[in-house]
Coordinates of C-alpha atoms in Angstrom, one line a residue:
Chain A
M1 CA 43.1 34.9 176.2
A2 CA 44.7 37.5 174.1
F3 CA 46.1 35.0 171.6
V4 CA 42.7 34.0 170.4
Q5 CA 43.0 36.9 168.0
F6 CA 45.8 35.2 166.0
S7 CA 43.6 34.9 163.0
V8 CA 45.0 38.1 161.5
R9 CA 44.3 39.0 157.9
R10 CA 46.9 37.7 155.5
E11 CA 48.0 41.0 154.1
T12 CA 48.7 42.4 157.6
C13 CA 51.1 39.5 158.2
A14 CA 52.8 40.1 154.9
V15 CA 53.4 43.7 155.6
A16 CA 54.9 42.8 158.9
R17 CA 57.3 40.3 157.3
D18 CA 58.3 42.6 154.5
S19 CA 59.1 45.5 156.7
G20 CA 61.6 43.4 158.5
L21 CA 60.6 44.5 161.9
H22 CA 60.2 42.2 164.8
R23 CA 56.8 42.7 166.1
L24 CA 54.9 41.7 169.1
W25 CA 51.4 40.7 169.3
C26 CA 49.7 42.8 172.0
N27 CA 46.5 43.0 173.8
P28 CA 44.1 45.3 172.3
Q29 CA 43.0 48.2 174.3
P30 CA 39.6 47.8 175.7
G31 CA 37.0 49.3 173.6
S32 CA 39.1 49.8 170.4
M33 CA 38.7 47.5 167.5
P34 CA 37.6 44.4 169.3
S35 CA 38.1 42.0 166.4
E36 CA 41.7 43.0 165.7
G37 CA 44.8 43.5 167.8
R38 CA 47.5 46.0 167.2
W39 CA 51.2 45.8 166.2
M40 CA 53.9 46.9 168.4
S41 CA 57.5 47.1 167.1
L42 CA 60.3 45.9 169.3
K43 CA 62.9 47.9 167.4
Q44 CA 61.2 51.1 166.7
H45 CA 58.9 52.8 169.1
R46 CA 57.5 55.5 167.0
R47 CA 55.2 57.7 169.0
T48 CA 52.2 58.0 166.9
S49 CA 48.7 58.7 167.8
A50 CA 47.9 55.6 165.8
R51 CA 49.3 53.3 168.4
R52 CA 47.5 54.9 171.1
S53 CA 44.2 55.0 169.4
G54 CA 44.6 51.4 168.3
R55 CA 44.8 52.0 164.5
R56 CA 47.4 50.2 162.6
A57 CA 50.3 52.5 162.1
S58 CA 52.6 52.5 159.0
Q59 CA 49.9 51.1 156.8
A60 CA 48.0 53.0 154.2
A61 CA 44.3 53.1 154.5
R62 CA 42.8 50.3 152.4
R63 CA 40.6 51.3 149.5
N64 CA 38.3 49.1 147.7
S65 CA 38.5 51.0 144.4
R66 CA 40.6 53.6 142.8
P67 CA 39.2 57.1 143.4
R68 CA 37.6 58.5 140.3
P69 CA 37.6 62.2 139.8
R70 CA 34.1 63.7 139.6
P71 CA 34.6 66.7 137.4
A72 CA 31.0 67.1 136.4
A73 CA 30.2 68.5 139.8
V74 CA 32.8 71.2 139.8
L75 CA 33.5 72.1 136.2
P76 CA 31.3 74.3 134.0
A77 CA 28.9 72.4 131.8
V78 CA 29.2 74.8 128.9
N79 CA 31.8 75.5 126.3
H80 CA 34.1 78.4 126.9
P81 CA 33.4 81.4 124.6
E82 CA 37.1 81.8 123.7
P83 CA 38.4 78.2 123.9
Y84 CA 42.1 77.4 124.2
V85 CA 41.5 73.6 123.8
S86 CA 39.0 72.0 121.5
V87 CA 38.2 68.4 122.3
I88 CA 36.9 66.6 119.3
I89 CA 34.8 63.5 120.0
P90 CA 33.4 61.5 117.1
A91 CA 30.5 59.4 118.3
M92 CA 28.2 56.8 116.8
N93 CA 25.7 55.1 119.0
E94 CA 27.7 55.9 122.2
A95 CA 24.8 56.9 124.5
R96 CA 26.2 54.6 127.2
T97 CA 29.6 56.3 127.4
I98 CA 29.2 59.8 125.9
A99 CA 28.3 61.6 129.1
A100 CA 31.3 60.3 131.0
V101 CA 33.6 61.1 128.0
I102 CA 32.4 64.7 127.8
A103 CA 32.7 65.1 131.6
E104 CA 36.3 63.9 131.5
A105 CA 37.0 66.1 128.4
R106 CA 35.9 69.2 130.4
G107 CA 38.7 68.5 132.8
V108 CA 41.6 69.1 130.4
H109 CA 41.7 72.8 130.5
P110 CA 39.6 75.7 132.1
R111 CA 39.1 77.2 128.6
C112 CA 37.9 74.3 126.6
E113 CA 35.2 73.5 124.2
V114 CA 33.8 70.0 123.6
I115 CA 32.7 69.2 120.1
V116 CA 30.8 65.9 119.5
I117 CA 30.3 64.7 116.0
V118 CA 27.3 62.5 116.1
N119 CA 26.9 60.5 113.0
G120 CA 24.6 57.7 112.0
S121 CA 23.3 57.3 115.5
A122 CA 20.1 55.5 116.2
D123 CA 20.2 56.2 120.0
N124 CA 20.1 59.5 122.0
T125 CA 23.8 60.2 121.8
A126 CA 23.2 63.7 120.4
E127 CA 20.6 64.6 123.1
I128 CA 22.9 63.5 125.9
A129 CA 25.9 65.4 124.4
Y130 CA 23.7 68.5 124.0
S131 CA 22.5 68.3 127.6
M132 CA 26.1 68.2 128.7
G133 CA 26.7 71.5 127.0
A134 CA 28.8 70.2 124.2
K135 CA 28.7 71.6 120.7
V136 CA 26.9 68.9 118.7
I137 CA 27.3 68.4 115.0
S138 CA 24.8 65.8 113.9
F139 CA 24.6 63.6 110.8
T140 CA 21.8 61.1 110.2
Q141 CA 24.1 59.0 108.0
P142 CA 27.4 57.5 109.2
L143 CA 30.2 59.7 107.9
G144 CA 32.7 57.0 107.6
H145 CA 35.6 55.9 109.6
D146 CA 37.6 58.9 111.0
V147 CA 35.7 61.4 108.8
G148 CA 34.2 62.8 112.0
R149 CA 37.7 64.0 112.9
T150 CA 37.8 66.3 109.8
V151 CA 34.4 67.7 110.6
G152 CA 35.3 68.4 114.2
A153 CA 38.6 70.0 113.2
E154 CA 36.8 72.4 110.9
A155 CA 34.5 73.4 113.6
A156 CA 37.2 73.8 116.3
R157 CA 38.2 77.3 117.4
G158 CA 40.9 76.4 120.0
E159 CA 44.6 76.7 119.7
I160 CA 45.0 73.0 120.6
L161 CA 42.9 70.2 119.2
L162 CA 42.6 67.1 121.3
F163 CA 41.1 64.1 119.6
T164 CA 39.5 61.3 121.5
D165 CA 36.6 58.9 120.9
G166 CA 33.0 58.6 122.0
D167 CA 33.4 55.0 123.2
L168 CA 36.5 55.5 125.3
V169 CA 36.1 57.0 128.8
I170 CA 39.7 58.3 129.4
P171 CA 40.2 60.1 132.7
A172 CA 41.0 63.9 132.3
A173 CA 44.4 63.2 134.0
D174 CA 45.3 61.0 131.1
L175 CA 44.2 63.6 128.5
R176 CA 45.9 66.6 130.0
P177 CA 49.5 65.6 129.1
F178 CA 48.7 65.8 125.4
V179 CA 47.4 69.3 125.9
E180 CA 50.3 70.3 128.0
A181 CA 52.8 69.0 125.4
V182 CA 51.3 71.0 122.6
S183 CA 51.1 74.1 124.7
G184 CA 54.7 73.5 125.5
G185 CA 55.7 73.7 121.9
E186 CA 55.1 70.3 120.3
D187 CA 53.0 70.2 117.1
V188 CA 51.7 66.7 117.4
A189 CA 51.4 64.9 120.8
L190 CA 50.9 61.2 120.3
N191 CA 49.7 58.4 122.5
N192 CA 52.7 56.5 123.7
Y193 CA 51.0 53.2 122.9
S194 CA 51.9 50.7 120.2
G195 CA 49.4 48.0 120.7
P196 CA 50.1 44.5 121.8
V197 CA 53.8 43.6 121.0
R198 CA 54.4 40.6 123.2
R199 CA 53.8 38.1 120.4
R200 CA 56.6 37.2 117.9
L201 CA 54.3 37.9 115.0
P202 CA 52.3 41.0 115.6
H203 CA 48.9 42.2 114.5
P204 CA 49.0 43.6 110.9
V205 CA 48.0 47.1 112.0
V206 CA 50.7 47.2 114.7
L207 CA 53.2 46.0 112.2
S208 CA 52.2 48.6 109.7
K209 CA 52.6 51.4 112.2
Y210 CA 56.1 50.2 113.2
A211 CA 57.1 49.8 109.6
L212 CA 55.8 53.2 108.6
N213 CA 57.9 54.8 111.4
I214 CA 61.0 53.0 110.2
M215 CA 60.4 54.1 106.7
L216 CA 59.9 57.6 107.9
G217 CA 63.3 57.5 109.6
R218 CA 61.7 57.7 113.0
P219 CA 62.1 54.2 114.5
D220 CA 62.2 55.8 117.9
L221 CA 58.5 56.4 117.6
Q222 CA 57.9 52.7 117.5
G223 CA 54.3 52.0 116.8
Y224 CA 52.8 55.4 117.7
S225 CA 50.6 57.1 115.2
L226 CA 47.6 59.3 114.7
T227 CA 45.5 56.1 114.3
A228 CA 45.4 55.8 118.1
V229 CA 43.5 58.3 120.2
P230 CA 44.0 60.3 122.3
H231 CA 46.4 62.7 120.6
A232 CA 46.6 66.5 120.2
L233 CA 47.5 68.8 117.4
S234 CA 48.5 72.4 117.4
R235 CA 46.6 74.9 115.4
A236 CA 49.8 75.3 113.3
A237 CA 49.9 71.6 112.6
L238 CA 46.2 71.6 111.6
T239 CA 46.9 74.4 109.1
A240 CA 49.9 72.6 107.7
L241 CA 48.2 69.3 107.3
G242 CA 44.7 70.5 106.4
S243 CA 41.6 69.2 108.2
A244 CA 40.7 67.0 105.3
S245 CA 43.8 64.8 105.7
L246 CA 42.7 63.9 109.3
S247 CA 40.2 61.4 107.8
R248 CA 43.1 59.2 106.9
P249 CA 45.3 59.4 110.0
P250 CA 48.3 57.4 108.7
L251 CA 48.6 59.8 105.7
A252 CA 48.3 62.9 108.0
Y253 CA 50.9 61.4 110.2
A254 CA 53.4 60.7 107.4
R255 CA 52.8 64.3 106.2
A256 CA 53.4 65.7 109.7
I257 CA 56.8 64.0 109.9
L258 CA 57.7 64.8 106.3
D259 CA 56.8 68.4 106.8
G260 CA 59.2 68.5 109.8
L261 CA 56.5 69.1 112.4
K262 CA 57.5 68.4 116.0
V263 CA 56.1 65.0 116.7
K264 CA 56.4 63.5 120.1
A265 CA 54.9 60.6 122.0
V266 CA 54.0 62.1 125.4
H267 CA 51.8 59.8 127.4
K268 CA 50.7 56.2 127.4
V269 CA 47.0 55.4 127.3
P270 CA 46.5 51.7 126.6
V271 CA 43.4 52.1 124.5
G272 CA 43.7 48.7 123.0
R273 CA 42.4 47.2 126.1
M274 CA 39.5 49.7 126.3
N275 CA 38.4 49.1 122.7
A276 CA 35.2 47.1 122.2
V277 CA 35.6 43.9 120.3
R278 CA 33.9 44.3 117.0
R279 CA 32.3 41.8 114.7
K280 CA 34.3 40.4 111.9
A281 CA 33.0 39.5 108.5
E282 CA 34.3 36.0 107.5
G283 CA 37.2 36.3 109.8
K284 CA 38.4 39.5 108.0
D285 CA 38.2 42.9 109.5
P286 CA 37.4 45.4 106.7
L287 CA 38.5 48.2 109.0
Q288 CA 41.9 46.5 109.2
E289 CA 42.0 46.4 105.4
I290 CA 41.5 50.2 105.2
I291 CA 44.1 50.9 107.9
L292 CA 46.6 48.7 106.1
R293 CA 46.0 50.4 102.8
D294 CA 46.2 53.9 104.4
H295 CA 49.6 52.9 105.7
L296 CA 50.8 51.7 102.4
E297 CA 49.7 55.0 100.8
A298 CA 51.5 56.8 103.5
V299 CA 54.6 54.9 102.4
A300 CA 53.9 55.9 98.8
L301 CA 53.7 59.5 99.9
L302 CA 57.0 59.1 101.7
L303 CA 58.7 57.6 98.7
E304 CA 57.4 60.3 96.5
R305 CA 58.9 62.9 98.7
R306 CA 62.1 61.3 99.8
G307 CA 63.1 59.3 96.8
K308 CA 63.0 55.5 96.1
R309 CA 65.1 54.6 99.1
A310 CA 63.2 56.8 101.5
G311 CA 66.3 58.8 102.1
Y312 CA 68.3 55.8 103.3
G313 CA 71.8 55.3 101.8
D314 CA 73.1 52.4 99.6
A315 CA 76.1 51.8 101.9
G316 CA 78.5 52.0 99.0
R317 CA 76.8 49.6 96.6
R318 CA 78.5 49.8 93.2
R319 CA 75.5 48.8 91.1
E320 CA 77.3 49.5 87.9
M321 CA 79.5 46.5 88.5
V322 CA 76.6 44.2 87.5
R323 CA 75.5 44.8 83.9
Chain B
M1 CA 74.3 -2.6 90.5
K2 CA 73.5 0.6 92.2
A3 CA 75.6 -0.3 95.2
T4 CA 78.7 -0.9 93.2
S5 CA 78.4 2.4 91.3
T6 CA 78.0 4.2 94.6
K7 CA 81.2 2.6 95.8
A8 CA 83.0 3.7 92.8
V9 CA 82.0 7.3 93.4
I10 CA 83.2 7.0 97.0
R11 CA 86.6 5.8 95.9
L12 CA 86.9 8.6 93.5
N13 CA 86.0 11.1 96.2
Q14 CA 88.5 9.6 98.6
K15 CA 91.3 9.9 96.0
R16 CA 90.5 13.5 95.4
R17 CA 90.5 14.4 99.0
S18 CA 93.8 15.5 100.5
P19 CA 95.3 12.9 102.9
A20 CA 95.2 15.2 105.8
S21 CA 91.4 15.6 105.7
T22 CA 90.9 11.9 105.2
S23 CA 92.7 11.1 108.4
I24 CA 90.7 13.6 110.3
R25 CA 87.6 12.0 109.0
R26 CA 88.7 8.6 110.1
N27 CA 89.3 9.9 113.6
A28 CA 86.0 11.6 113.7
A29 CA 84.2 8.4 112.6
G30 CA 85.6 6.6 115.6
T31 CA 86.0 3.0 116.2
A32 CA 82.4 2.0 115.6
R33 CA 83.0 2.2 111.8
S34 CA 86.5 0.9 111.7
T35 CA 85.4 -2.4 110.3
S36 CA 83.4 -1.0 107.3
R37 CA 86.6 0.4 105.6
K38 CA 84.6 3.1 103.8
P39 CA 83.6 5.5 106.5
A40 CA 84.4 8.8 104.8
G41 CA 82.2 9.0 101.8
R42 CA 78.9 7.7 103.0
Q43 CA 77.4 10.8 104.4
P44 CA 77.8 13.0 101.3
Q45 CA 76.3 10.4 99.1
R46 CA 73.0 10.5 101.1
L47 CA 72.8 14.3 101.1
L48 CA 71.6 15.0 97.6
R49 CA 71.4 11.7 95.9
G50 CA 68.3 12.2 93.9
L51 CA 68.8 15.7 92.7
R52 CA 67.5 16.1 89.2
G53 CA 68.9 19.6 88.5
S54 CA 72.5 20.7 88.8
L55 CA 73.6 22.9 91.7
S56 CA 75.5 26.1 91.6
V57 CA 76.7 27.4 95.0
I58 CA 77.4 31.2 95.2
I59 CA 79.3 32.4 98.1
S60 CA 79.9 36.1 98.8
A61 CA 82.8 36.8 101.2
R62 CA 84.6 39.7 102.6
N63 CA 87.7 39.0 104.7
E64 CA 86.6 35.5 105.6
A65 CA 89.9 33.6 105.4
R66 CA 89.1 31.8 108.6
T67 CA 85.6 30.5 107.8
L68 CA 85.9 30.0 104.0
P69 CA 87.9 26.7 104.0
P70 CA 85.6 24.9 106.4
L71 CA 82.6 26.3 104.5
L72 CA 83.9 25.1 101.2
K73 CA 84.5 21.7 102.7
Q74 CA 80.8 21.5 103.6
V75 CA 79.8 22.8 100.2
M76 CA 81.9 20.1 98.5
R77 CA 79.8 17.5 100.3
L78 CA 76.9 18.6 98.2
H79 CA 78.8 17.8 95.0
P80 CA 77.7 20.9 93.2
L81 CA 78.2 21.6 89.5
E82 CA 80.1 24.7 90.4
I83 CA 81.1 26.8 93.3
I84 CA 81.4 30.5 92.7
V85 CA 83.2 32.5 95.4
V86 CA 82.9 36.3 95.0
L87 CA 85.6 37.9 97.1
N88 CA 84.5 41.5 97.7
G89 CA 87.2 43.9 98.9
C90 CA 89.2 41.2 100.7
T91 CA 92.4 42.4 102.4
D92 CA 93.3 39.2 104.1
N93 CA 94.3 35.9 102.5
S94 CA 90.8 34.8 101.6
F95 CA 91.9 34.5 98.0
Q96 CA 94.8 32.1 98.8
R97 CA 92.6 30.0 101.1
T98 CA 89.8 29.8 98.5
R99 CA 92.3 28.7 95.8
L100 CA 93.0 25.6 97.9
C101 CA 89.5 24.4 96.9
P102 CA 90.1 23.1 93.3
Q103 CA 86.5 23.4 92.2
A104 CA 85.9 27.0 93.4
M105 CA 85.6 29.6 90.7
I106 CA 86.8 32.8 92.2
V107 CA 85.6 36.3 91.3
H108 CA 88.0 38.7 92.9
C109 CA 87.0 42.3 93.4
P110 CA 89.9 44.0 95.1
E111 CA 87.7 47.1 95.8
T112 CA 84.6 46.9 97.9
A113 CA 81.5 46.4 95.7
G114 CA 79.0 46.9 98.4
H115 CA 76.4 44.7 100.0
D116 CA 74.8 41.9 98.0
V117 CA 76.4 43.0 94.7
G118 CA 78.5 39.8 94.9
R119 CA 75.3 37.7 94.8
A120 CA 74.2 39.3 91.5
L121 CA 77.6 38.8 90.0
G122 CA 77.7 35.2 91.0
A123 CA 74.2 34.6 89.7
K124 CA 75.1 36.1 86.4
L125 CA 78.1 33.7 86.0
S126 CA 76.2 30.6 87.2
R127 CA 75.0 27.8 85.0
G128 CA 73.3 25.4 87.3
D129 CA 69.5 24.7 87.6
I130 CA 69.6 25.4 91.3
L131 CA 71.3 28.4 92.8
L132 CA 72.3 28.3 96.5
F133 CA 73.4 31.6 98.0
L134 CA 75.7 31.6 101.0
D135 CA 77.8 34.1 102.9
G136 CA 81.4 33.4 103.6
D137 CA 81.3 34.3 107.3
M138 CA 79.2 31.3 108.3
V139 CA 80.0 27.6 108.2
I140 CA 76.8 25.8 107.7
P141 CA 76.7 22.0 107.8
A142 CA 76.1 20.4 104.5
P143 CA 72.9 18.6 105.5
L144 CA 71.3 21.9 106.4
L145 CA 72.3 23.3 103.0
A146 CA 71.0 20.3 101.2
G147 CA 67.4 21.1 102.4
F148 CA 67.4 24.4 100.4
A149 CA 68.7 22.8 97.2
S150 CA 66.3 19.9 97.4
A151 CA 63.4 22.2 98.0
V152 CA 64.2 24.0 94.7
D153 CA 64.7 20.7 93.0
G154 CA 61.2 19.7 94.2
G155 CA 59.6 22.6 92.4
V156 CA 60.0 25.6 94.8
D157 CA 61.3 28.7 93.0
V158 CA 62.6 30.6 96.0
A159 CA 63.5 28.6 99.1
L160 CA 64.0 30.8 102.1
N161 CA 65.5 30.4 105.6
D162 CA 62.8 30.2 108.2
L163 CA 63.8 32.2 111.3
D164 CA 60.3 32.8 112.7
H165 CA 60.6 30.7 115.8
L166 CA 64.0 32.3 116.7
L167 CA 62.5 35.7 116.9
P168 CA 62.1 37.6 120.2
P169 CA 58.7 39.2 121.0
F170 CA 57.9 41.8 118.4
G171 CA 58.3 44.6 120.9
L172 CA 62.0 43.7 121.3
S173 CA 62.8 42.9 117.7
D174 CA 65.0 45.0 115.5
D175 CA 64.1 47.2 112.6
V176 CA 65.3 44.7 110.0
T177 CA 63.0 42.1 111.3
R178 CA 60.1 44.5 111.3
C179 CA 60.8 45.6 107.7
K180 CA 60.9 41.9 106.6
L181 CA 57.6 41.1 108.3
Y182 CA 56.0 44.2 106.8
L183 CA 57.0 43.4 103.2
N184 CA 55.7 39.9 103.4
A185 CA 52.4 41.2 105.0
V186 CA 52.0 43.8 102.3
L187 CA 52.4 41.1 99.6
G188 CA 49.8 39.0 101.3
R189 CA 52.2 36.4 102.5
S190 CA 52.2 36.9 106.3
D191 CA 52.8 33.1 106.5
L192 CA 56.3 33.7 105.3
G193 CA 56.9 35.6 108.5
V194 CA 60.3 37.1 108.6
S195 CA 61.7 34.9 105.8
S196 CA 63.6 37.0 103.4
M197 CA 66.1 36.9 100.6
T198 CA 68.1 39.3 102.6
A199 CA 69.0 36.4 104.8
V200 CA 71.2 33.5 103.8
P201 CA 71.1 30.7 103.0
H202 CA 68.5 30.7 100.3
A203 CA 68.1 29.0 97.0
L204 CA 66.6 30.0 93.7
S205 CA 65.5 28.1 90.7
R206 CA 66.9 29.0 87.3
R207 CA 63.4 30.0 86.3
A208 CA 63.2 32.4 89.3
L209 CA 66.5 34.0 88.3
E210 CA 65.2 34.6 84.8
V211 CA 61.9 36.0 86.1
I212 CA 63.6 38.3 88.7
G213 CA 66.6 39.3 86.7
Y214 CA 70.1 38.8 88.2
R215 CA 70.6 42.6 88.6
E216 CA 67.7 42.8 91.1
L217 CA 69.5 40.4 93.4
M218 CA 71.6 43.4 94.5
V219 CA 68.5 44.5 96.4
P220 CA 67.2 41.3 97.9
P221 CA 63.9 42.6 99.3
K222 CA 63.1 44.0 95.9
A223 CA 63.9 40.6 94.3
Q224 CA 61.6 39.0 96.8
A225 CA 58.8 41.4 96.1
I226 CA 59.2 40.7 92.3
S227 CA 59.1 37.0 92.9
L228 CA 56.0 37.2 94.9
M229 CA 54.2 39.5 92.5
K230 CA 55.2 37.3 89.5
Q231 CA 53.6 34.3 91.3
L232 CA 56.8 32.4 91.8
R233 CA 56.6 29.6 94.4
V234 CA 58.2 31.2 97.4
E235 CA 58.5 28.9 100.5
K236 CA 60.3 28.4 103.7
A237 CA 62.7 25.5 103.3
G238 CA 64.5 25.0 106.6
T239 CA 66.1 26.8 109.5
V240 CA 69.7 27.8 109.8
N241 CA 70.3 29.9 112.9
V242 CA 72.1 32.8 111.4
F243 CA 71.6 35.0 114.5
K244 CA 73.9 32.8 116.5
Q245 CA 76.7 32.7 113.9
N246 CA 76.5 36.1 112.3
R247 CA 79.8 37.8 112.6
L248 CA 79.6 41.0 114.5
R249 CA 81.3 43.8 112.6
Q250 CA 81.6 47.5 113.2
G251 CA 78.7 48.4 110.9
N252 CA 76.1 45.8 111.9
T253 CA 75.8 46.2 115.7
G254 CA 73.6 48.5 117.7
A255 CA 70.3 50.1 116.9
G256 CA 70.2 52.2 113.7
N257 CA 73.5 50.9 112.4
R258 CA 74.7 51.1 108.8
V259 CA 73.5 47.7 107.8
E260 CA 70.1 48.3 109.4
Q261 CA 69.7 51.5 107.5
L262 CA 70.8 49.9 104.2
I263 CA 68.2 47.1 104.7
A264 CA 65.5 49.7 105.5
G265 CA 66.4 51.4 102.3
D266 CA 66.2 48.1 100.4
H267 CA 62.7 47.6 101.8
A268 CA 61.7 51.0 100.7
E269 CA 62.8 50.1 97.2
A270 CA 60.8 46.9 97.4
L271 CA 57.7 48.7 98.6
L272 CA 58.1 51.2 95.7
E273 CA 58.1 48.2 93.4
V274 CA 54.9 46.9 95.0
L275 CA 53.2 50.3 94.8
A276 CA 54.2 50.7 91.2
Q277 CA 52.5 47.4 90.4
R278 CA 49.3 48.2 92.3
R279 CA 46.7 50.5 91.0
M280 CA 45.7 52.7 93.9
H281 CA 42.0 53.1 94.6
S282 CA 40.6 56.5 93.7
G283 CA 39.6 58.8 96.5
E284 CA 35.9 58.7 95.9
S285 CA 35.4 55.0 96.0
L286 CA 37.5 54.9 99.1
Q287 CA 35.3 57.4 100.8
E288 CA 32.3 55.3 100.0
Q289 CA 34.0 52.3 101.3
R290 CA 34.7 54.1 104.6
R291 CA 31.1 55.1 104.9
Q292 CA 29.9 51.6 104.5
L293 CA 32.4 50.4 106.9
A294 CA 31.3 52.8 109.6
A295 CA 27.7 51.6 109.1
W296 CA 28.8 48.0 109.3
R297 CA 30.7 48.5 112.5
N298 CA 27.8 50.0 114.2
G299 CA 25.3 47.4 113.1
I300 CA 23.1 49.6 110.9

């Protein structure tokens, strides 16, 4: 009996229903796919080799996993002598991920250099990075949060500086838009990601980023900032901001907007989900404290430059009426 | 003894009320109370019976002829010491309508004075121990208003409207909400959520007014920052859904509108006040702190 084969897989049935075609269950051809039958449409009789050969037509081949690019096999494993893009990767005990991070970084541009700033690492992060052909700047002591970015920016020779992190393996395809935006004329290309915003009361860091953008008169930038990697800077932006300022990203960010640099959010990489969960000391995250204070200082810088109302008007308040 | 004195007050109230409003009340009370013969005055007596301090109600209004009379009626139910109505650039008959309320003290500014200036003016003129601030565009039932006044009477210095649970998810909220949340967070009072002196109704104690200074009430977020930094008791005191009733005007709708920009500027002023009070850490100690932090994060 042909109808014994009615135990079709669920998804096949779903496809048939969704496509709205009336289909007929047919006998399989002898010798082809003994465990499955084949579909035949009553309405449409498309002549495809698929039907003849017994493969299911109009259905994409099933994949068990998303295909991953393997750039290490095709791309050069050395830094370009005259780089156009410098990829800056601060790393601290990232031996597990650093090889993949460098491999992806090589895929952003044919003329690229990878700079890994290894600081305070007790594992073999530096050795792995070196074997991958990256320029390695090593420090035995931890430099401090985001200080590696300054060191990397000083060593960079490219026209475009792409910042990422040693613990985030971001596919090259997700890094390229930042490079493309800067080569297309932007000064600062930001990650189009604000962090989790579904709750009514957000995380303090997310809130700070949003508030800073409002104060800067750029609420359209939502919660985007230089605090989140990846992002790219032009050489001109680096000269304007100074590499030292990159150690405190919110301040560098505020300065970029105040100096009138072209800042644009170009591509979304939801790094929040990739980030490792860190330990907390007595429920308080000291990193959070620092980020919050940096944001407040960015507001201070803004108020210094734009006046006490940050450039916003008073909507015709006659303050002299109350004495 | 107590019962009879209460009755006497009720009679007095009924006499003072115009006949028209009395009849409306009787109708509203329905047949259930028809036997008791004193249906009208009961509710107001319960509202703020045990108030120790005297109450000043300050209403700022701009062309609110339609909502002012019913609002004043609700305010009268609180039996305030005084009602100060600041009419700010009114071109309709708000003035005439307000004069129908015998207790209302009217400050009439024929020209527009700007946002929140009326509050400062009213606060300067007030004499009560509790200051309840309202806007003329919103009729709020007296029992809801009573909550703010009694919170201040119970020792709170700044009693704010709690709108937290009415907020949309943060990603969908407006810039005003974000500014308010941020200011409270910076001042270490994330628990206040979005509660702000920018929103009405809110109430102040006389002490709060003296500490803040009535002029600062012109910029409500700044007043809030000062009250938090000067260790005043700032608390949520009740919820009045102002989103639902807020009158939509030309300047306050749409993203990046004039009111939104004004409030962003107000928060900038407030943050400047906070920054001025706070000694910023020197760069060197900060760097050391960052280094230690990085070490801690990586378990060294």
